Amino acid sequence: MPGSKIPLDREAANAKRDCKWRLSVSNKFRPDGKPNRATKTIGPCSEAQAEKELQKFYVSFLNKNPATAKKITFASFIEVWKEKHVADLSPNTKQGHISCADIRLLPYFGRMHLAKIKAENIINFIDEMKFDGERLDGKSGTITPGTIYDYYKILRSIFNKAVEWGYLSVSPCDSIPKNKRPKANYTAKPILEEAELGKLLTELFKLKQTATNVKNQLFFYLSLIDGCRSGEHLALTWDDINLVSKKITISKNIYEENGKTLTRNTTKGGESRIVYCDDLCIELLEKHRKFQDEYLKKHGVTNPNKYVFLKRKRAGDDMTVELPCRTAFNHWITKFLKKLNLPHIDVHSFRRMTASYCQDNQVPLTVIQQMLGHKNPSTTMIYLRSLSNAKLKGVETLSNTYQQLIQDKTKPVD
């Protein structure tokens, strides 16, 4: 319990005699982010009685909002939320939450008093996002249901924190009728079927062996082989790779801050893992490292962190290197697929293909789960896609079974 009792007459307290006590309790935070505390003096009474009064004082104070809670605006509370909650999130999640609040939530709710925001206001906010022209990326059409749900989910989290910290007694999101609440209606992202993937890989490895082409070949083939997240690949260092045993240690991830790509010494799942690659992958790694070493030597540039993937950057007349941004390989694969007249997929779809092609080749789900770095197999199941050939095999199996039943039924009875 965040409270304390202090005897005002220590000599009497030590002698176990009745004396006056100062009680102090804390009820989370004020709008300025500082602890919201209260004190009162009781007695004379015994220490046991003082302890009981402290518990009563704490319970009554716990249910009391900070004195200025009704006056705080949504914008002011967002500052408390960023400091007390968002600051503890992972860098990528932190950036996403702040961007969501700054781009959509503050312009709409910012000037409203936190305690005066009702379910109707949130419903109107959700409905307005469904109008054509509300996209902020310049593209035509409406915002996807999945994106709307993401905004609602963060808004709901904000109000839940307001309740938890004592700024509100209930969240306005709780009063929204179920049929009005956004749902996580995400569209299943596609993968390439065998013929399509075969064409992509064939054309990918027909490319002239330049530094850029080899880097792209390595990144996408590695993504298909080990199923790791793109951020985990971008954070790889040469020390993580054992070319002899074909082992790769996945222990880092990337995040972006102030326009720069940085690494953090943990994966999204929070645990390190070992993945494996094949001979072709080792060959590509060796080619890529040779090109990289030649470039660094030619331009007098160092790679102190020993990153596997680097981006060239011109600084005046000099060339430097830095980590690529998270979307760097997305741009390249989008252009390449369009050139080959293949369906559009993003980098993350290569991770889905790893899982799906493993499943199609009878790799156990537990192994796929470990490769992808999922804590729960139910998450891995989301990544699985049924390939057309697998569906055809399924139909053939059923057909053979049914045909056999039909033959058995039509045999003449002796």
Coordinates of C-alpha atoms in Angstrom, one line a residue:
M1 CA 0.0 0.0 0.0
P2 CA 1.5 3.4 -1.0
G3 CA 1.0 5.0 2.4
S4 CA 2.8 5.6 5.7
K5 CA 2.2 6.6 9.3
I6 CA 4.7 8.6 11.3
P7 CA 4.4 9.1 15.1
L8 CA 4.6 12.7 16.2
D9 CA 5.8 11.6 19.6
R10 CA 8.4 8.9 19.0
E11 CA 9.2 8.5 22.7
A12 CA 5.5 7.6 23.4
A13 CA 5.4 5.4 20.3
N14 CA 8.5 3.5 21.4
A15 CA 6.9 3.0 24.8
K16 CA 3.8 1.6 23.1
R17 CA 1.6 4.5 24.5
D18 CA -1.1 6.4 22.6
C19 CA 0.2 9.4 20.6
K20 CA -0.7 11.5 17.5
W21 CA 0.1 10.1 14.1
R22 CA 0.6 11.7 10.6
L23 CA -0.8 9.6 7.8
S24 CA 0.4 10.0 4.3
V25 CA -1.1 8.3 1.1
S26 CA -0.4 8.6 -2.6
N27 CA -3.0 8.4 -5.4
K28 CA -1.0 8.0 -8.6
F29 CA -0.3 11.3 -10.5
R30 CA -1.6 14.8 -10.8
P31 CA -2.0 16.4 -14.3
D32 CA 1.5 17.8 -14.1
G33 CA 2.9 14.2 -13.7
K34 CA 3.9 14.6 -10.1
P35 CA 2.6 12.2 -7.4
N36 CA -0.8 13.1 -6.0
R37 CA -0.5 12.9 -2.2
A38 CA -2.5 13.7 0.9
T39 CA -1.8 13.8 4.6
K40 CA -3.8 14.1 7.8
T41 CA -3.1 13.9 11.5
I42 CA -5.0 11.5 13.9
G43 CA -4.9 10.6 17.5
P44 CA -4.0 10.2 20.2
C45 CA -4.3 6.5 19.5
S46 CA -2.3 3.2 19.5
E47 CA -0.2 2.1 16.6
A48 CA -2.7 -0.6 15.7
Q49 CA -5.5 1.9 15.6
A50 CA -3.3 4.2 13.4
E51 CA -2.7 1.4 11.0
K52 CA -6.5 0.8 10.6
E53 CA -7.0 4.5 10.1
L54 CA -4.3 4.5 7.4
Q55 CA -6.0 1.7 5.5
K56 CA -9.3 3.6 5.6
F57 CA -7.6 6.8 4.5
Y58 CA -5.9 5.0 1.6
V59 CA -9.2 3.4 0.4
S60 CA -11.1 6.6 0.4
F61 CA -8.3 8.5 -1.2
L62 CA -7.8 5.8 -3.9
N63 CA -11.3 6.4 -5.2
K64 CA -10.8 10.1 -5.4
N65 CA -9.7 11.8 -8.6
P66 CA -6.9 14.3 -8.4
A67 CA -8.3 17.7 -7.6
T68 CA -7.5 19.2 -11.0
A69 CA -8.4 16.1 -13.1
K70 CA -11.7 17.7 -14.3
K71 CA -9.7 20.6 -15.7
I72 CA -7.1 18.8 -17.6
T73 CA -7.4 18.7 -21.4
F74 CA -6.8 15.7 -23.6
A75 CA -3.6 17.4 -24.9
S76 CA -2.2 17.9 -21.3
F77 CA -3.0 14.3 -20.4
I78 CA -1.2 13.0 -23.5
E79 CA 2.0 14.6 -22.1
V80 CA 1.5 12.6 -18.9
W81 CA 0.7 9.5 -20.9
K82 CA 3.9 9.9 -23.0
E83 CA 6.1 10.3 -19.9
K84 CA 4.5 7.7 -17.7
H85 CA 3.5 5.0 -20.2
V86 CA 4.9 5.4 -23.7
A87 CA 8.5 6.0 -22.4
D88 CA 8.6 2.4 -21.3
L89 CA 7.5 0.9 -24.6
S90 CA 9.9 -0.6 -27.1
P91 CA 11.4 2.1 -29.5
N92 CA 9.3 1.0 -32.5
T93 CA 6.1 0.8 -30.5
K94 CA 6.8 4.1 -28.8
Q95 CA 7.3 5.8 -32.2
G96 CA 4.1 4.3 -33.5
H97 CA 2.0 5.4 -30.5
I98 CA 3.5 9.0 -30.5
S99 CA 2.9 9.3 -34.2
C100 CA -0.7 8.1 -33.8
A101 CA -1.4 10.6 -31.0
D102 CA 0.3 13.6 -32.8
I103 CA -1.2 13.0 -36.3
R104 CA -4.8 12.0 -35.5
L105 CA -5.8 12.1 -31.9
L106 CA -4.4 15.5 -30.7
P107 CA -5.9 17.5 -33.7
Y108 CA -9.3 16.0 -32.9
F109 CA -9.5 15.7 -29.1
G110 CA -6.6 18.0 -28.0
R111 CA -8.6 21.0 -26.7
M112 CA -11.4 18.9 -25.2
H113 CA -11.4 18.4 -21.4
L114 CA -10.5 14.8 -20.6
A115 CA -13.5 14.3 -18.4
K116 CA -15.9 15.7 -21.0
I117 CA -15.0 13.3 -23.8
K118 CA -18.0 11.0 -24.3
A119 CA -18.6 7.8 -26.3
E120 CA -20.4 10.0 -28.9
N121 CA -17.2 12.0 -29.5
I122 CA -15.2 8.8 -30.1
I123 CA -17.9 7.3 -32.4
N124 CA -17.9 10.6 -34.5
F125 CA -14.1 10.4 -34.7
I126 CA -14.3 6.8 -35.9
D127 CA -17.0 7.6 -38.5
E128 CA -15.0 10.6 -39.9
M129 CA -12.0 8.4 -40.6
K130 CA -14.2 6.3 -42.8
F131 CA -14.8 9.2 -45.3
D132 CA -13.0 9.3 -48.6
G133 CA -10.1 11.8 -48.5
E134 CA -9.2 11.2 -44.9
R135 CA -6.0 9.4 -45.8
L136 CA -2.8 11.3 -44.9
D137 CA -0.5 9.6 -47.4
G138 CA -1.9 11.4 -50.5
K139 CA -3.5 8.2 -51.9
S140 CA -7.1 8.0 -53.0
G141 CA -9.7 5.9 -51.2
T142 CA -10.6 5.4 -47.5
I143 CA -8.6 4.4 -44.5
T144 CA -8.5 0.6 -44.1
P145 CA -10.6 -1.0 -41.2
G146 CA -7.3 -2.4 -39.8
T147 CA -5.8 1.1 -39.5
I148 CA -9.0 2.5 -38.0
Y149 CA -8.9 -0.3 -35.4
D150 CA -5.2 0.6 -34.6
Y151 CA -6.2 4.2 -33.8
Y152 CA -9.1 3.1 -31.7
K153 CA -7.0 0.6 -29.8
I154 CA -4.4 3.3 -28.9
L155 CA -7.2 5.7 -27.9
R156 CA -8.8 3.0 -25.7
S157 CA -5.4 2.4 -24.1
I158 CA -5.1 6.1 -23.3
F159 CA -8.5 6.3 -21.6
N160 CA -7.7 3.1 -19.7
K161 CA -4.5 4.7 -18.3
A162 CA -6.6 7.8 -17.4
V163 CA -8.8 5.5 -15.3
E164 CA -5.8 3.6 -13.8
W165 CA -4.1 6.8 -12.8
G166 CA -7.2 8.3 -11.2
Y167 CA -8.0 11.0 -13.8
L168 CA -11.3 9.3 -14.8
S169 CA -13.7 7.0 -13.0
V170 CA -14.7 5.2 -16.2
S171 CA -13.4 5.1 -19.8
P172 CA -15.8 6.6 -22.4
C173 CA -14.8 3.7 -24.7
D174 CA -16.7 1.3 -22.3
S175 CA -20.0 3.1 -23.2
I176 CA -19.6 2.6 -27.0
P177 CA -22.1 0.0 -28.3
K178 CA -20.5 -3.2 -29.5
N179 CA -21.8 -2.7 -33.0
K180 CA -20.1 0.7 -33.1
R181 CA -16.6 -0.5 -32.0
P182 CA -14.0 -1.0 -34.7
K183 CA -12.9 -4.5 -35.2
A184 CA -9.5 -6.0 -36.1
N185 CA -10.7 -6.7 -39.7
Y186 CA -7.2 -7.2 -41.2
T187 CA -7.0 -8.5 -44.7
A188 CA -4.8 -11.6 -45.0
K189 CA -1.6 -10.6 -46.9
P190 CA -0.9 -12.7 -49.9
I191 CA 2.2 -14.8 -50.7
L192 CA 3.6 -16.0 -54.0
E193 CA 2.6 -19.4 -55.3
E194 CA 5.3 -21.9 -56.4
A195 CA 5.3 -20.8 -60.1
E196 CA 5.4 -17.1 -59.1
L197 CA 8.1 -17.6 -56.5
G198 CA 10.1 -19.7 -59.0
K199 CA 10.0 -16.8 -61.5
L200 CA 11.0 -14.3 -58.9
L201 CA 14.0 -16.3 -57.7
T202 CA 15.1 -17.2 -61.3
E203 CA 15.1 -13.6 -62.3
L204 CA 16.6 -12.4 -59.0
F205 CA 19.7 -14.7 -59.6
K206 CA 20.0 -13.7 -63.2
L207 CA 21.0 -10.2 -62.2
K208 CA 24.5 -9.0 -62.9
Q209 CA 26.8 -9.6 -59.9
T210 CA 27.1 -6.0 -58.6
A211 CA 27.4 -5.0 -55.0
T212 CA 23.8 -3.8 -55.0
N213 CA 22.3 -6.8 -56.7
V214 CA 24.2 -9.3 -54.5
K215 CA 23.0 -7.4 -51.4
N216 CA 19.4 -7.7 -52.6
Q217 CA 19.8 -11.4 -53.5
L218 CA 21.2 -12.0 -50.0
F219 CA 18.5 -10.1 -48.1
F220 CA 15.6 -11.8 -49.9
Y221 CA 17.0 -15.3 -50.0
L222 CA 18.0 -15.0 -46.4
S223 CA 14.4 -13.9 -45.6
L224 CA 13.1 -17.0 -47.3
I225 CA 15.5 -19.4 -45.6
D226 CA 15.4 -18.3 -42.0
G227 CA 12.0 -16.5 -41.7
C228 CA 13.4 -13.8 -39.5
R229 CA 11.9 -10.2 -39.2
S230 CA 13.4 -7.6 -41.6
G231 CA 14.5 -5.6 -38.5
E232 CA 16.4 -8.6 -37.2
H233 CA 18.2 -9.0 -40.5
L234 CA 19.1 -5.3 -40.7
A235 CA 20.6 -5.4 -37.2
L236 CA 22.8 -8.4 -38.0
T237 CA 26.6 -8.1 -37.5
W238 CA 29.2 -10.3 -39.0
D239 CA 29.9 -11.7 -35.5
D240 CA 26.4 -13.1 -35.5
I241 CA 27.1 -15.4 -38.5
N242 CA 29.1 -18.6 -38.4
L243 CA 29.9 -19.4 -42.0
V244 CA 31.3 -22.9 -41.1
S245 CA 28.3 -24.2 -39.1
K246 CA 25.8 -22.1 -41.0
K247 CA 24.4 -20.8 -37.8
I248 CA 23.0 -17.2 -37.4
T249 CA 22.4 -15.7 -33.9
I250 CA 19.3 -13.5 -33.8
S251 CA 19.7 -11.2 -30.8
K252 CA 19.0 -7.7 -32.0
N253 CA 16.4 -5.5 -33.7
I254 CA 16.3 -2.0 -35.2
Y255 CA 14.3 1.1 -34.5
E256 CA 14.2 4.6 -35.9
E257 CA 14.7 7.7 -33.9
N258 CA 15.2 11.3 -35.2
G259 CA 15.5 10.0 -38.7
K260 CA 18.3 7.5 -37.9
T261 CA 18.2 3.7 -37.8
L262 CA 19.6 2.4 -34.6
T263 CA 19.9 -1.1 -33.0
R264 CA 18.7 -2.4 -29.7
N265 CA 20.1 -5.5 -28.0
T266 CA 16.9 -7.5 -28.0
T267 CA 14.5 -9.0 -30.4
K268 CA 10.8 -8.2 -30.7
G269 CA 10.0 -11.4 -28.8
G270 CA 12.6 -10.5 -26.2
E271 CA 14.6 -13.7 -26.6
S272 CA 17.7 -14.6 -28.7
R273 CA 17.5 -17.6 -31.0
I274 CA 19.7 -19.6 -33.4
V275 CA 18.6 -20.0 -37.0
Y276 CA 20.3 -21.9 -39.9
C277 CA 21.0 -21.1 -43.5
D278 CA 22.2 -23.2 -46.5
D279 CA 25.2 -23.3 -48.9
L280 CA 23.7 -20.8 -51.3
C281 CA 23.2 -18.3 -48.5
I282 CA 26.8 -18.8 -47.3
E283 CA 28.0 -18.2 -50.8
L284 CA 25.9 -14.9 -51.0
L285 CA 27.2 -13.8 -47.6
E286 CA 30.8 -14.3 -48.8
K287 CA 30.2 -12.4 -52.0
H288 CA 28.5 -9.6 -50.2
R289 CA 31.2 -9.2 -47.6
K290 CA 33.8 -9.1 -50.4
F291 CA 32.0 -6.2 -52.1
Q292 CA 31.5 -4.5 -48.8
D293 CA 35.2 -4.7 -47.8
E294 CA 36.2 -3.4 -51.2
Y295 CA 33.9 -0.4 -50.9
L296 CA 35.0 0.4 -47.4
K297 CA 38.7 0.2 -48.4
K298 CA 38.2 2.3 -51.6
H299 CA 36.4 5.2 -49.8
G300 CA 38.4 5.0 -46.5
V301 CA 35.2 4.3 -44.5
T302 CA 35.0 2.1 -41.5
N303 CA 32.2 -0.2 -40.2
P304 CA 33.0 -0.3 -36.5
N305 CA 29.8 -2.1 -35.5
K306 CA 30.4 -4.8 -38.3
Y307 CA 26.9 -4.4 -39.7
V308 CA 26.1 -6.9 -42.5
F309 CA 23.7 -4.5 -44.3
L310 CA 24.8 -0.9 -44.9
K311 CA 23.5 2.1 -46.8
R312 CA 25.8 4.4 -48.7
K313 CA 25.5 8.1 -47.8
R314 CA 27.3 11.0 -49.4
A315 CA 28.7 13.7 -47.0
G316 CA 30.0 16.5 -49.2
D317 CA 32.7 15.0 -51.3
D318 CA 33.1 12.0 -49.1
M319 CA 31.1 8.8 -48.8
T320 CA 30.0 7.3 -45.5
V321 CA 27.8 4.3 -44.5
E322 CA 24.9 3.9 -42.1
L323 CA 22.2 1.3 -41.5
P324 CA 19.3 1.2 -44.0
C325 CA 15.9 2.3 -42.9
R326 CA 13.3 -0.3 -42.3
T327 CA 11.5 0.2 -45.6
A328 CA 14.7 0.3 -47.8
F329 CA 14.2 -3.2 -49.3
N330 CA 10.5 -2.7 -49.7
H331 CA 11.1 -0.1 -52.4
W332 CA 13.4 -2.3 -54.3
I333 CA 11.2 -5.5 -54.2
T334 CA 8.1 -3.4 -55.2
K335 CA 9.8 -2.2 -58.4
F336 CA 11.3 -5.6 -59.2
L337 CA 7.9 -7.4 -58.8
K338 CA 6.2 -4.8 -61.0
K339 CA 8.9 -5.3 -63.7
L340 CA 8.3 -9.1 -63.6
N341 CA 4.5 -8.6 -63.7
L342 CA 4.1 -10.5 -60.4
P343 CA 1.6 -9.8 -57.6
H344 CA 2.7 -7.1 -55.1
I345 CA 4.0 -8.4 -51.8
D346 CA 6.0 -6.6 -49.1
V347 CA 9.1 -7.7 -47.3
H348 CA 7.1 -9.2 -44.4
S349 CA 5.4 -11.6 -46.9
F350 CA 8.8 -13.4 -47.3
R351 CA 8.4 -14.3 -43.6
R352 CA 4.9 -15.7 -44.3
M353 CA 6.3 -17.7 -47.3
T354 CA 8.9 -19.2 -45.0
A355 CA 6.2 -20.4 -42.7
S356 CA 3.8 -21.5 -45.4
Y357 CA 6.4 -23.4 -47.5
C358 CA 7.7 -25.1 -44.4
Q359 CA 4.2 -26.3 -43.5
D360 CA 3.7 -27.5 -47.1
N361 CA 6.8 -29.6 -46.7
Q362 CA 5.7 -31.2 -43.4
V363 CA 8.1 -29.1 -41.1
P364 CA 6.6 -29.4 -37.6
L365 CA 4.8 -26.3 -36.3
T366 CA 7.1 -26.1 -33.3
V367 CA 10.1 -25.7 -35.6
I368 CA 8.4 -23.0 -37.7
Q369 CA 7.5 -21.2 -34.4
Q370 CA 11.1 -21.3 -33.3
M371 CA 12.4 -20.1 -36.7
L372 CA 10.0 -17.1 -36.6
G373 CA 10.7 -16.3 -33.0
H374 CA 7.1 -16.5 -31.8
K375 CA 6.3 -17.2 -28.1
N376 CA 2.9 -18.7 -28.9
P377 CA 2.2 -21.2 -31.8
S378 CA -1.2 -19.4 -32.3
T379 CA 0.8 -16.4 -33.6
T380 CA 2.6 -18.7 -36.0
M381 CA -0.7 -20.0 -37.3
I382 CA -1.6 -16.5 -38.5
Y383 CA 1.4 -16.5 -40.8
L384 CA 0.5 -19.8 -42.6
R385 CA -1.1 -19.6 -46.0
S386 CA -2.4 -22.6 -47.9
L387 CA -0.6 -23.1 -51.2
S388 CA -2.6 -24.1 -54.3
N389 CA -0.7 -27.3 -54.8
A390 CA -1.4 -28.3 -51.2
K391 CA -5.1 -27.6 -51.8
L392 CA -5.0 -29.7 -55.0
K393 CA -3.4 -32.6 -53.0
G394 CA -6.1 -32.3 -50.4
V395 CA -8.8 -32.5 -53.1
E396 CA -7.1 -35.5 -54.7
T397 CA -6.9 -37.3 -51.3
L398 CA -10.6 -36.6 -50.7
S399 CA -11.5 -37.6 -54.2
N400 CA -9.7 -41.0 -53.9
T401 CA -11.4 -41.6 -50.6
Y402 CA -14.9 -40.8 -51.9
Q403 CA -14.4 -42.7 -55.2
Q404 CA -13.4 -45.7 -53.2
L405 CA -16.6 -45.4 -51.1
I406 CA -18.7 -45.1 -54.2
Q407 CA -17.0 -48.3 -55.7
D408 CA -17.6 -50.2 -52.5
K409 CA -21.3 -49.2 -52.5
T410 CA -21.8 -50.2 -56.1
K411 CA -20.2 -53.7 -55.9
P412 CA -22.8 -56.4 -56.5
V413 CA -23.8 -58.3 -53.5
D414 CA -23.2 -62.1 -53.7

